[in-house]
Amino acid sequence: MTKSPMLRVAGLAVAYGGIRAIKGIDFEIYGGETVTLIGANGAGKTTTLRAITGLVPPVAGSIHLNGRDITGATSFSLVRQGLAMVPEGRGVFPQLTVSENVAMGAYIRDDKAEIARDVERVFSLFPRLRERAQQSAGTLSGGEQQMLAIGRALMSRPKLLLLDEPSMGLAPVIVQKVFAVIESIARDGVTILLVEQNANLALRTSDRAYVLESGLITIAGKSADLLSDPKVRAAYLGE
Amino acid sequence: GKEEPKPAAKAAAPAAPESITIRIGHVGPLTGGIAHLGKDNENGARLAVDEANAAGIKIDGKAAKFELIAEDDQADPKVGTTVAQKLVDAKVAGIVGHLNSGVTIPASEIYNQAGIPMISGSATNPQVTERGYKVTFRVVGRDDQQGPAIAQYLSAERKPKVVGLIDDATAYGEGIANEVEKTLKAAGIKVLPREKGTDKTTDWKAVLTKVRRGNPDAVFYGGMDATGGPLLKQSRELGMKAVFSFGDGACTNKMSELAGPAAEGMICSQAGLPPQAASKKFLDAYKAKFNVEPILYAPFTYDAANLLIAAMTKANSADPAKYLPELASISHAGATGKIKFDEKGDRKDAEITIFTMKGGKIEPTAVLQGGKSTKFDDFIKAAAAAAAPAAPAAAEPAKDEAKK
Amino acid sequence: MTDRLLVCDGLAKRFGGVHALDGVSFAIERHAIYGLIGPNGAGKTTLFNLLTGIYTADAGRMQFAGGTIDGLSPDRVCERGIARTFQNIRLFANLSVLENVMIGRHVRTKAGVFGAVFRTRATQDEEARIERRAHELLDYVGLADRANDIARSLPYGEQRRLEIARALATEPHLLALDEPAAGMNSTEKAALGELIKRIRTDGVTVLLIEHDVKLVMGICEHILVLDYGKQIAEGVPEDVRRDRRVIEAYLGTVGDDSIKVAT
Amino acid sequence: METFLQQLFNGLTLGAVYAVVALGYTMVYGIIQLINFAHGEVVMIGAMVAFTIITLLANSGLPPVAIVLIGTSCAIPVCMIVGYALERIAYRPLRNAPRLAPLITAIGMSIVLQHVAMMVWSRNNLAFPQIIKTETYDIAGASVTNIQIVIVILCLVLMGGLLWLVHRTRLGISMRATAQNPRVAGLMGVNINREIAITFAIGAALGAVAGVMVGSYYGIAHYQMGALLGLKAFCAAVLGGIGNVPGAMVGGLLLGVIEALGAGYIGDLTDLCAVPWLFAGLAARCAAGEHISLFGSNYQDVFAFLVLIAVLVLRPSGLLGERVGDRA
Amino acid sequence: MPHVKSQSHHLMRSPVLAWVGIALIAVALIALPFALAQIGTAWVRIANLAILFALLALGLNIVVGFAGLLDLGYIAFFAVGAYCYALLASPHFGLHLPFWLILPIGALVACLFGVLLGAPTLKLRGDYLAIVTLGFGEIVRVFLNNLARPINITNGPQGISRIDPVSIGGIKFNTTGKVFDLAISGPMKYYYLLLIVLIIAIVINIRLQNSRIGRAWEAIREDEIAARAMGINTTQIKLLAFAMGASFGGIAGGIFAAIQQFISPESFVLVESIMVLSMVVLGGMGNIWGVVAGAVLLSFVPEILRYTVLPVQNALFGRAIVEPEVIRMLLFGLALVAVMLYRPAGLFPSAVRRRELAKADARLPA
Ligand SMILES: Nc1ncnc2c1ncn2[C@@H]1O[C@H](COP(=O)(O)OP(=O)(O)OP(=O)(O)O)[C@@H](O)[C@H]1O
Ligand SMILES: Nc1ncnc2c1ncn2[C@@H]1O[C@H](COP(=O)(O)OP(=O)(O)OP(=O)(O)O)[C@@H](O)[C@H]1O
Ligand SMILES: [Mg+2]
Ligand SMILES: [Mg+2]
């Protein structure tokens, strides 16, 4: 991986009403990688993702996607540049049906035939969604909603997929399933930035990782190295 | 910008130190649902004031310069009292207004305490003058004068067996409808249960359908033209053939604009003599000055303002205490006919004129006075004969008008 | 006879065509930590909602501390001594941490309009007691230095603990916790486990919904497993963990191994 | 029976007018959960613009229907601009403000729009030129005019069109998605601001149509006409379940019919003479053929509101509104 | 992390200073009508109306600001209070009960109406509640407007006139009296009466807000389900809010009837409810001082414009270019918009509202 990074975050700082949640962080993600961001509650993981997707304006720093400056860009324009996010809490459209939710994922696309093929792919990744295609998304169980959110994000054919705590509130069986899917997406060449509390699982799934502490990146390295780092083990793996 | 520029006053002031400025207040709603009527009233008063200024009236030996202070009471009693106090503070010599009875009543408390005469040109509720205030006058007919008059005319001329009554649930509409009902019942005519809308109702079909069920020969509506027009139009759409009659609120040419051909043949009443009858001069002057037709009560506020000015001239003083007795005993030939006040401050022997819609215009057909109905033409002739020397200006042009 | 604090018998609840709960019966002993697990959509939260009067059951009976709580409104249930936290945190987000806990005292205090308006002696004393107790509870869950912060500004984990403090303020016999560890990392989960144990030691019975198997298995004496509204297993953690149906529906096919991965 | 049928037609026409205005409220509410209190003023502006055009062309010799169509097609863009401006000025900056803040700006904008209209079109009641000949048809003894029929049909067509738009088009789905979660919709590539602006414009266009409808049916326009109409339509939208397109329709029609039947029958229902044993004292007057009703058509609004309250107490989110169960 | 301090802490910091401040304000408030009368007695009346509206706004603030229940029919309680007074102290029924007796009756009856409104609407939220309360307000007005037949109770649209002015201990409030050599006009007397009532109302409001009841209101406003789960009987506590708010309205209505000496249903229209709500929101919902400020501001601004628009135009252009009342209304409307745009939580937001606003991403998922 000697090419220029797909996503480059430099000196990023974000504040909520004067209080800095992110205090200047730098990191990059190269095409095809899966990168994990771990950190305690309130460390600023979600905030980092929000800043990248244009949901909160940064107070300092820059974000480049494929070499283009996207700092402060609106989220809808980023989607057209290949970015997709599975937000914290899934964010399905509760009153739309599962199918309509999936269709919303392809909002920016016009190629009807290809869209149909992708819908098929999502449904074969998550057969459960096919069963529930005409049900309102709000009535799905938590795990199903998580599948829907991931499937929906895939519909835009993202080059970079951001996942915010995909395992939160899920039963262990579903967690396994979701991670299996993430791995399969990664194998298909999608670049992934994964935010997880379940550090163990996340580090096993990813290539590289960053540790965020109170708005600053304190540790960076290969996921496997972090898994065996005693500091990480003590703080995030509960040992 | 209909207001007169006032550079003349500035220029005149140093040249003639002997001049006094006399303020006359006018209050009516200039914003809100009936703001057009408020403006119309204000125009009437303004015309009178401008005419008085042009006439160069002298009071107490000084050149009197009348100034009209026009205020907006928003047809809201609360605002009405505030504005009334504002005028009292401004030391006005007299007030023309307010438009609504509901605002006039509380405001008159304030004028009464300040001892400033107030003449309303449009407040028809009996309560306005029933509280024994010496300074409260009106030049418009009371509901209990107008209502009986139109009812009498209706029953005498059209001889209906059943009459439907509708009102707009306002003090005015309900008040006049109540009086009509009393008179009709007294005449032994069957009156259908009262139906009501509001002063903003535009869809009258439900109410009319109900009235239609009682097969009335005539219908009376107590309310304004804005609601009366649609009512009339919709009654014809429902196939009703009854004669429709209205009080002064809907006695305007607007009715034919709003109701179209459906308005033809409707009858309505106005207090006093119509401008056509009493003073064409007013009509012409109004049109010349404001470039619009008067809507409804402008002739009355014109008269009201003139009455104040006349009383001041007679008393040779703009001090309310001094000219009030003159006002109370005044006899004045105004745009709406002859005006005298009774002891309550109401118009004495007020004539009520009945109009009929003909060819899209309301035309006077009869005059009622003291319970007696006279054909309009006859009345004009009689008046011309009797009062030719006294008020030629008032009667002559009217005759022309009537002949047309 | 053991001292049974809560006895539920044949509870059922439907939403349209969904049988969220379908004939669930169980009993919780006083001073126990009782676990409630099951796949997503199994009906765990629904059970809490029935228990606390937010929904009324279609069928079944609930006995609490010797009396029935069927059909009671949430506030009456709370008065009887059941307090809860919410899966998706429901703090009074714009109020201060202290105020949140003080509101929890509402049900155990009684000053009315008269007392408030005339600031009677009794009311003033009561206010002082409320505030003192609220501070004690904040101290208990480790939020003493957060008293004046706005609830919303707390990190997730602290918000969860604040919810617990607020619930404890109502002086419950039974504390029902709905996924209190969601979104916490392992270290934080461990600390939460300690807190729960302490609450039990101090005399409050705990009913716990949690997806973190390690935590549940670690602190619960007894576990009830729901799936599609039905109870599929009940018993001590060791047994539940080995139950085939539980492994299939909830823990995952790899059985014990998955527990390690998942934690 | 005739009377009943007549009242039903009366109510349906009135209801259709409410429904079209209500659709405007519902569109906007549906997407940003905001009551566009200035919508009544948009309707008023629509009526006023149409009035101006129709008056100008009244004597042009064009066929009346063409004139009305031209009037409508002028009113629609003007109203769309007004609707868009409202959103830009009064609502967009407050999207994250406390819920009641946009309510106050809406009231402010209503006042402003009314008085601008007053400057442009005067304080007077404006009489719409009655260029379209009113034809009256007799249907089973009830009179119905051509305009009434057009209004009801137009209303149904508009609703059908909106339903299609909202449920069958990509714009519609993304509008609903934006309504439910604007930020996530943004993450799907939806330009939320554009989406909301379009919704306002559509709502305003509906307002324009409603304005022309009201103006030409009742024959009158006034700078304050929007207030009451807006209020009634808003009630209709809530009755049906605000945010729900068929709900606005059902609510509007229902409110219209309730008002008509209320006006028509409250008097009969509360006729004290119907229960002579209850009020013996009135016997003499009743015998004289008098009807002494406790309540009359004057209570039609009370009746309408009571029905509204009853419906909401039984169905707290309106007749067709989604019951968003507050999950704990 | 931002720290919250209750507002009273600032005042308490130095009790001596606080008392000096209070004394100064008291002197200013007592002297105010004399100063206003110098410009014109109309200003005293405007001040009276402003206080009256402040009373209403304080009452509505309990419902909207404290308990978070949107009420668009609040003026109905004002109407009930006013009609209570009018019916019990006017020639209409020939009753002339004393002021101090009617006022509590009015408050009580309004309170009953508050419960009447509250009871069926407890389950409704937000905009649905708004529409029901709006309907309630209209229902009350329509009844007042029509209860003239078959039995005449309210005298219908004609209204009730010749209502007794306030008279306490033989002092008539509608006429000018003398204290030492100082002429005290009717409006001035009412000013002092209203001021006293207002101060009492403010004290009650403050005490309620910082009480167990006040906290319960805050709780149901923030999250009703959580509040219920915390043992708050939301039915009772909401009804209490409606009842308390309504009594304030009832008292204000009674005084209004006495000052006006004439009332009719047209004073109690929807626009008035909206006006009071605007005062509450614009001033700063939930903040007692903000609400009072909102009422004073919205009462005074149109009147100030009334006095200034014409002279300003004359000074600038030599004549009125645009009719003054149109400008007045335009400016008023624009002012409402501008204030909300620049201060979305109101002019003097309560601490809680400020925090709500700080939550910039209000609808961001979890
Ligand atoms: N909308 C907001 N307003 C104010 N402060 C916020 C907001 N969102 C987050 N914060 C604060 O910013 C900091 C970082 O929050 P963030 O949500 O990014 O953390 P996180 O690492 O994603 O934590 P979690 O594991 O709880 O999701 C925290 O202190 C949080 O309290
Ligand atoms: N208010 C409601 N309306 C409709 N369906 C509901 C409602 N509440 C719960 N359900 C349904 O009932 C079932 C059980 O839901 P519940 O919230 O109890 O699950 P849970 O066991 O708590 O799941 P999770 O672990 O994901 O929180 C689900 O299918 C859910 O969709
Ligand atoms: Mg996060
Ligand atoms: Mg749950």
mmCIF file with all atom_site columns, N, CA and C in Angstrom, chain C residues 74-75 78 90 92-94 102 106 109-111 116-117 119 127 130 146 148 150 152-153, chain E residues 1-2 4 207 211-212 215-216 218-219 222-223 226 228-233 355-356 359:
data_model
loop_
_atom_site.group_PDB
_atom_site.id
_atom_site.type_symbol
_atom_site.label_atom_id
_atom_site.label_alt_id
_atom_site.label_comp_id
_atom_site.label_asym_id
_atom_site.label_entity_id
_atom_site.label_seq_id
_atom_site.pdbx_PDB_ins_code
_atom_site.Cartn_x
_atom_site.Cartn_y
_atom_site.Cartn_z
_atom_site.occupancy
_atom_site.B_iso_or_equiv
_atom_site.pdbx_formal_charge
_atom_site.auth_seq_id
_atom_site.auth_comp_id
_atom_site.auth_asym_id
_atom_site.auth_atom_id
_atom_site.pdbx_PDB_model_num
ATOM 1   N N  . PRO C 1 74  ? -48.214 3.188  35.551 1.00 0.00 ? 74  PRO C N  1
ATOM 2   C CA . PRO C 1 74  ? -46.778 3.187  35.859 1.00 0.00 ? 74  PRO C CA 1
ATOM 3   C C  . PRO C 1 74  ? -46.446 3.850  37.186 1.00 0.00 ? 74  PRO C C  1
ATOM 4   N N  . ASP C 1 75  ? -47.129 4.947  37.474 1.00 0.00 ? 75  ASP C N  1
ATOM 5   C CA . ASP C 1 75  ? -46.770 5.647  38.709 1.00 0.00 ? 75  ASP C CA 1
ATOM 6   C C  . ASP C 1 75  ? -47.179 4.841  39.929 1.00 0.00 ? 75  ASP C C  1
ATOM 7   N N  . CYS C 1 78  ? -44.650 2.133  40.376 1.00 0.00 ? 78  CYS C N  1
ATOM 8   C CA . CYS C 1 78  ? -43.439 2.700  40.964 1.00 0.00 ? 78  CYS C CA 1
ATOM 9   C C  . CYS C 1 78  ? -43.637 2.880  42.462 1.00 0.00 ? 78  CYS C C  1
ATOM 10  N N  . ARG C 1 90  ? -33.622 7.138  28.807 1.00 0.00 ? 90  ARG C N  1
ATOM 11  C CA . ARG C 1 90  ? -34.637 8.191  28.863 1.00 0.00 ? 90  ARG C CA 1
ATOM 12  C C  . ARG C 1 90  ? -34.427 9.046  30.092 1.00 0.00 ? 90  ARG C C  1
ATOM 13  N N  . PHE C 1 92  ? -34.069 12.850 31.845 1.00 0.00 ? 92  PHE C N  1
ATOM 14  C CA . PHE C 1 92  ? -34.602 14.187 31.571 1.00 0.00 ? 92  PHE C CA 1
ATOM 15  C C  . PHE C 1 92  ? -33.397 14.977 31.069 1.00 0.00 ? 92  PHE C C  1
ATOM 16  N N  . ALA C 1 93  ? -33.207 14.890 29.768 1.00 0.00 ? 93  ALA C N  1
ATOM 17  C CA . ALA C 1 93  ? -31.900 15.188 29.189 1.00 0.00 ? 93  ALA C CA 1
ATOM 18  C C  . ALA C 1 93  ? -31.428 16.616 29.430 1.00 0.00 ? 93  ALA C C  1
ATOM 19  N N  . ASN C 1 94  ? -32.357 17.550 29.549 1.00 0.00 ? 94  ASN C N  1
ATOM 20  C CA . ASN C 1 94  ? -31.934 18.948 29.666 1.00 0.00 ? 94  ASN C CA 1
ATOM 21  C C  . ASN C 1 94  ? -31.863 19.424 31.107 1.00 0.00 ? 94  ASN C C  1
ATOM 22  N N  . MET C 1 102 ? -33.468 14.066 41.928 1.00 0.00 ? 102 MET C N  1
ATOM 23  C CA . MET C 1 102 ? -34.477 14.654 42.811 1.00 0.00 ? 102 MET C CA 1
ATOM 24  C C  . MET C 1 102 ? -35.885 14.298 42.317 1.00 0.00 ? 102 MET C C  1
ATOM 25  N N  . HIS C 1 106 ? -39.848 12.048 43.844 1.00 0.00 ? 106 HIS C N  1
ATOM 26  C CA . HIS C 1 106 ? -41.225 12.535 43.804 1.00 0.00 ? 106 HIS C CA 1
ATOM 27  C C  . HIS C 1 106 ? -42.190 11.589 44.495 1.00 0.00 ? 106 HIS C C  1
ATOM 28  N N  . THR C 1 109 ? -42.283 11.581 48.305 1.00 0.00 ? 109 THR C N  1
ATOM 29  C CA . THR C 1 109 ? -42.476 12.842 49.019 1.00 0.00 ? 109 THR C CA 1
ATOM 30  C C  . THR C 1 109 ? -43.883 13.333 48.728 1.00 0.00 ? 109 THR C C  1
ATOM 31  N N  . LYS C 1 110 ? -44.301 14.449 49.381 1.00 0.00 ? 110 LYS C N  1
ATOM 32  C CA . LYS C 1 110 ? -45.709 14.770 49.201 1.00 0.00 ? 110 LYS C CA 1
ATOM 33  C C  . LYS C 1 110 ? -46.064 16.250 49.151 1.00 0.00 ? 110 LYS C C  1
ATOM 34  N N  . ALA C 1 111 ? -45.116 17.136 49.198 1.00 0.00 ? 111 ALA C N  1
ATOM 35  C CA . ALA C 1 111 ? -45.455 18.555 49.213 1.00 0.00 ? 111 ALA C CA 1
ATOM 36  C C  . ALA C 1 111 ? -46.317 18.913 47.995 1.00 0.00 ? 111 ALA C C  1
ATOM 37  N N  . ALA C 1 116 ? -45.820 24.524 48.434 1.00 0.00 ? 116 ALA C N  1
ATOM 38  C CA . ALA C 1 116 ? -44.863 25.197 47.562 1.00 0.00 ? 116 ALA C CA 1
ATOM 39  C C  . ALA C 1 116 ? -45.061 26.701 47.614 1.00 0.00 ? 116 ALA C C  1
ATOM 40  N N  . VAL C 1 117 ? -46.313 27.116 47.529 1.00 0.00 ? 117 VAL C N  1
ATOM 41  C CA . VAL C 1 117 ? -46.590 28.548 47.444 1.00 0.00 ? 117 VAL C CA 1
ATOM 42  C C  . VAL C 1 117 ? -46.290 29.236 48.767 1.00 0.00 ? 117 VAL C C  1
ATOM 43  N N  . ARG C 1 119 ? -44.343 28.023 51.168 1.00 0.00 ? 119 ARG C N  1
ATOM 44  C CA . ARG C 1 119 ? -43.046 27.610 51.726 1.00 0.00 ? 119 ARG C CA 1
ATOM 45  C C  . ARG C 1 119 ? -43.152 27.221 53.191 1.00 0.00 ? 119 ARG C C  1
ATOM 46  N N  . GLU C 1 127 ? -37.759 19.461 51.160 1.00 0.00 ? 127 GLU C N  1
ATOM 47  C CA . GLU C 1 127 ? -36.853 19.829 50.065 1.00 0.00 ? 127 GLU C CA 1
ATOM 48  C C  . GLU C 1 127 ? -35.412 19.514 50.441 1.00 0.00 ? 127 GLU C C  1
ATOM 49  N N  . ILE C 1 130 ? -34.820 15.860 50.290 1.00 0.00 ? 130 ILE C N  1
ATOM 50  C CA . ILE C 1 130 ? -34.756 15.370 48.906 1.00 0.00 ? 130 ILE C CA 1
ATOM 51  C C  . ILE C 1 130 ? -33.360 15.606 48.355 1.00 0.00 ? 130 ILE C C  1
ATOM 52  N N  . ARG C 1 146 ? -20.605 15.139 39.379 1.00 0.00 ? 146 ARG C N  1
ATOM 53  C CA . ARG C 1 146 ? -21.319 15.496 38.164 1.00 0.00 ? 146 ARG C CA 1
ATOM 54  C C  . ARG C 1 146 ? -22.659 16.171 38.470 1.00 0.00 ? 146 ARG C C  1
ATOM 55  N N  . ASN C 1 148 ? -23.988 18.919 39.051 1.00 0.00 ? 148 ASN C N  1
ATOM 56  C CA . ASN C 1 148 ? -24.517 20.111 38.388 1.00 0.00 ? 148 ASN C CA 1
ATOM 57  C C  . ASN C 1 148 ? -24.411 20.081 36.868 1.00 0.00 ? 148 ASN C C  1
ATOM 58  N N  . ILE C 1 150 ? -25.363 18.913 33.037 1.00 0.00 ? 150 ILE C N  1
ATOM 59  C CA . ILE C 1 150 ? -26.618 18.586 32.376 1.00 0.00 ? 150 ILE C CA 1
ATOM 60  C C  . ILE C 1 150 ? -26.571 17.121 31.974 1.00 0.00 ? 150 ILE C C  1
ATOM 61  N N  . ARG C 1 152 ? -27.622 15.402 29.613 1.00 0.00 ? 152 ARG C N  1
ATOM 62  C CA . ARG C 1 152 ? -27.291 15.049 28.237 1.00 0.00 ? 152 ARG C CA 1
ATOM 63  C C  . ARG C 1 152 ? -25.791 15.097 27.952 1.00 0.00 ? 152 ARG C C  1
ATOM 64  N N  . SER C 1 153 ? -25.089 15.919 28.717 1.00 0.00 ? 153 SER C N  1
ATOM 65  C CA . SER C 1 153 ? -23.672 16.091 28.406 1.00 0.00 ? 153 SER C CA 1
ATOM 66  C C  . SER C 1 153 ? -22.829 14.944 28.957 1.00 0.00 ? 153 SER C C  1
ATOM 67  N N  . MET E 2 1   ? -17.241 20.799 30.712 1.00 0.00 ? 1   MET E N  1
ATOM 68  C CA . MET E 2 1   ? -18.662 20.575 30.978 1.00 0.00 ? 1   MET E CA 1
ATOM 69  C C  . MET E 2 1   ? -19.318 21.820 31.579 1.00 0.00 ? 1   MET E C  1
ATOM 70  N N  . PRO E 2 2   ? -20.401 22.229 31.021 1.00 0.00 ? 2   PRO E N  1
ATOM 71  C CA . PRO E 2 2   ? -21.051 23.430 31.538 1.00 0.00 ? 2   PRO E CA 1
ATOM 72  C C  . PRO E 2 2   ? -21.695 23.151 32.889 1.00 0.00 ? 2   PRO E C  1
ATOM 73  N N  . VAL E 2 4   ? -24.427 24.163 35.726 1.00 0.00 ? 4   VAL E N  1
ATOM 74  C CA . VAL E 2 4   ? -25.697 24.880 35.824 1.00 0.00 ? 4   VAL E CA 1
ATOM 75  C C  . VAL E 2 4   ? -25.789 25.503 37.187 1.00 0.00 ? 4   VAL E C  1
ATOM 76  N N  . ARG E 2 207 ? -42.133 30.111 43.243 1.00 0.00 ? 207 ARG E N  1
ATOM 77  C CA . ARG E 2 207 ? -42.158 29.064 44.269 1.00 0.00 ? 207 ARG E CA 1
ATOM 78  C C  . ARG E 2 207 ? -42.615 27.742 43.686 1.00 0.00 ? 207 ARG E C  1
ATOM 79  N N  . SER E 2 211 ? -40.239 23.759 43.132 1.00 0.00 ? 211 SER E N  1
ATOM 80  C CA . SER E 2 211 ? -40.811 22.873 44.138 1.00 0.00 ? 211 SER E CA 1
ATOM 81  C C  . SER E 2 211 ? -40.900 21.470 43.562 1.00 0.00 ? 211 SER E C  1
ATOM 82  N N  . ARG E 2 212 ? -41.377 20.604 44.375 1.00 0.00 ? 212 ARG E N  1
ATOM 83  C CA . ARG E 2 212 ? -41.577 19.223 43.949 1.00 0.00 ? 212 ARG E CA 1
ATOM 84  C C  . ARG E 2 212 ? -42.528 19.192 42.750 1.00 0.00 ? 212 ARG E C  1
ATOM 85  N N  . ARG E 2 215 ? -40.760 20.450 39.625 1.00 0.00 ? 215 ARG E N  1
ATOM 86  C CA . ARG E 2 215 ? -39.872 19.437 39.055 1.00 0.00 ? 215 ARG E CA 1
ATOM 87  C C  . ARG E 2 215 ? -40.666 18.374 38.312 1.00 0.00 ? 215 ARG E C  1
ATOM 88  N N  . ALA E 2 216 ? -41.828 18.034 38.862 1.00 0.00 ? 216 ALA E N  1
ATOM 89  C CA . ALA E 2 216 ? -42.653 17.023 38.190 1.00 0.00 ? 216 ALA E CA 1
ATOM 90  C C  . ALA E 2 216 ? -43.097 17.551 36.822 1.00 0.00 ? 216 ALA E C  1
ATOM 91  N N  . GLU E 2 218 ? -41.496 19.704 34.987 1.00 0.00 ? 218 GLU E N  1
ATOM 92  C CA . GLU E 2 218 ? -40.327 19.630 34.116 1.00 0.00 ? 218 GLU E CA 1
ATOM 93  C C  . GLU E 2 218 ? -40.128 18.215 33.615 1.00 0.00 ? 218 GLU E C  1
ATOM 94  N N  . ALA E 2 219 ? -40.342 17.264 34.506 1.00 0.00 ? 219 ALA E N  1
ATOM 95  C CA . ALA E 2 219 ? -40.113 15.867 34.136 1.00 0.00 ? 219 ALA E CA 1
ATOM 96  C C  . ALA E 2 219 ? -41.067 15.445 33.027 1.00 0.00 ? 219 ALA E C  1
ATOM 97  N N  . GLU E 2 222 ? -40.039 16.909 29.776 1.00 0.00 ? 222 GLU E N  1
ATOM 98  C CA . GLU E 2 222 ? -38.845 16.314 29.180 1.00 0.00 ? 222 GLU E CA 1
ATOM 99  C C  . GLU E 2 222 ? -39.135 14.937 28.612 1.00 0.00 ? 222 GLU E C  1
ATOM 100 N N  . ASP E 2 223 ? -39.817 14.117 29.374 1.00 0.00 ? 223 ASP E N  1
ATOM 101 C CA . ASP E 2 223 ? -40.067 12.752 28.928 1.00 0.00 ? 223 ASP E CA 1
ATOM 102 C C  . ASP E 2 223 ? -41.189 12.162 29.761 1.00 0.00 ? 223 ASP E C  1
ATOM 103 N N  . ALA E 2 226 ? -40.816 8.403  30.953 1.00 0.00 ? 226 ALA E N  1
ATOM 104 C CA . ALA E 2 226 ? -39.858 8.267  32.045 1.00 0.00 ? 226 ALA E CA 1
ATOM 105 C C  . ALA E 2 226 ? -40.451 8.850  33.323 1.00 0.00 ? 226 ALA E C  1
ATOM 106 N N  . ARG E 2 228 ? -43.549 8.976  34.218 1.00 0.00 ? 228 ARG E N  1
ATOM 107 C CA . ARG E 2 228 ? -44.503 8.035  34.796 1.00 0.00 ? 228 ARG E CA 1
ATOM 108 C C  . ARG E 2 228 ? -43.778 6.893  35.479 1.00 0.00 ? 228 ARG E C  1
ATOM 109 N N  . ALA E 2 229 ? -42.723 6.438  34.842 1.00 0.00 ? 229 ALA E N  1
ATOM 110 C CA . ALA E 2 229 ? -41.982 5.332  35.432 1.00 0.00 ? 229 ALA E CA 1
ATOM 111 C C  . ALA E 2 229 ? -41.308 5.755  36.734 1.00 0.00 ? 229 ALA E C  1
ATOM 112 N N  . MET E 2 230 ? -41.120 7.068  36.918 1.00 0.00 ? 230 MET E N  1
ATOM 113 C CA . MET E 2 230 ? -40.525 7.546  38.165 1.00 0.00 ? 230 MET E CA 1
ATOM 114 C C  . MET E 2 230 ? -41.601 7.814  39.210 1.00 0.00 ? 230 MET E C  1
ATOM 115 N N  . GLY E 2 231 ? -42.810 7.363  38.931 1.00 0.00 ? 231 GLY E N  1
ATOM 116 C CA . GLY E 2 231 ? -43.861 7.473  39.928 1.00 0.00 ? 231 GLY E CA 1
ATOM 117 C C  . GLY E 2 231 ? -44.614 8.782  39.909 1.00 0.00 ? 231 GLY E C  1
ATOM 118 N N  . ILE E 2 232 ? -44.468 9.539  38.841 1.00 0.00 ? 232 ILE E N  1
ATOM 119 C CA . ILE E 2 232 ? -45.223 10.786 38.776 1.00 0.00 ? 232 ILE E CA 1
ATOM 120 C C  . ILE E 2 232 ? -46.580 10.491 38.157 1.00 0.00 ? 232 ILE E C  1
ATOM 121 N N  . ASN E 2 233 ? -47.614 10.877 38.858 1.00 0.00 ? 233 ASN E N  1
ATOM 122 C CA . ASN E 2 233 ? -48.956 10.684 38.344 1.00 0.00 ? 233 ASN E CA 1
ATOM 123 C C  . ASN E 2 233 ? -49.227 11.778 37.319 1.00 0.00 ? 233 ASN E C  1
ATOM 124 N N  . ARG E 2 355 ? -30.298 24.887 26.841 1.00 0.00 ? 355 ARG E N  1
ATOM 125 C CA . ARG E 2 355 ? -29.622 23.615 26.641 1.00 0.00 ? 355 ARG E CA 1
ATOM 126 C C  . ARG E 2 355 ? -30.263 22.845 25.499 1.00 0.00 ? 355 ARG E C  1
ATOM 127 N N  . GLU E 2 356 ? -31.581 22.910 25.426 1.00 0.00 ? 356 GLU E N  1
ATOM 128 C CA . GLU E 2 356 ? -32.243 22.224 24.325 1.00 0.00 ? 356 GLU E CA 1
ATOM 129 C C  . GLU E 2 356 ? -31.675 22.705 23.006 1.00 0.00 ? 356 GLU E C  1
ATOM 130 N N  . LYS E 2 359 ? -28.307 21.538 21.785 1.00 0.00 ? 359 LYS E N  1
ATOM 131 C CA . LYS E 2 359 ? -28.288 20.231 21.162 1.00 0.00 ? 359 LYS E CA 1
ATOM 132 C C  . LYS E 2 359 ? -28.492 20.423 19.663 1.00 0.00 ? 359 LYS E C  1
#
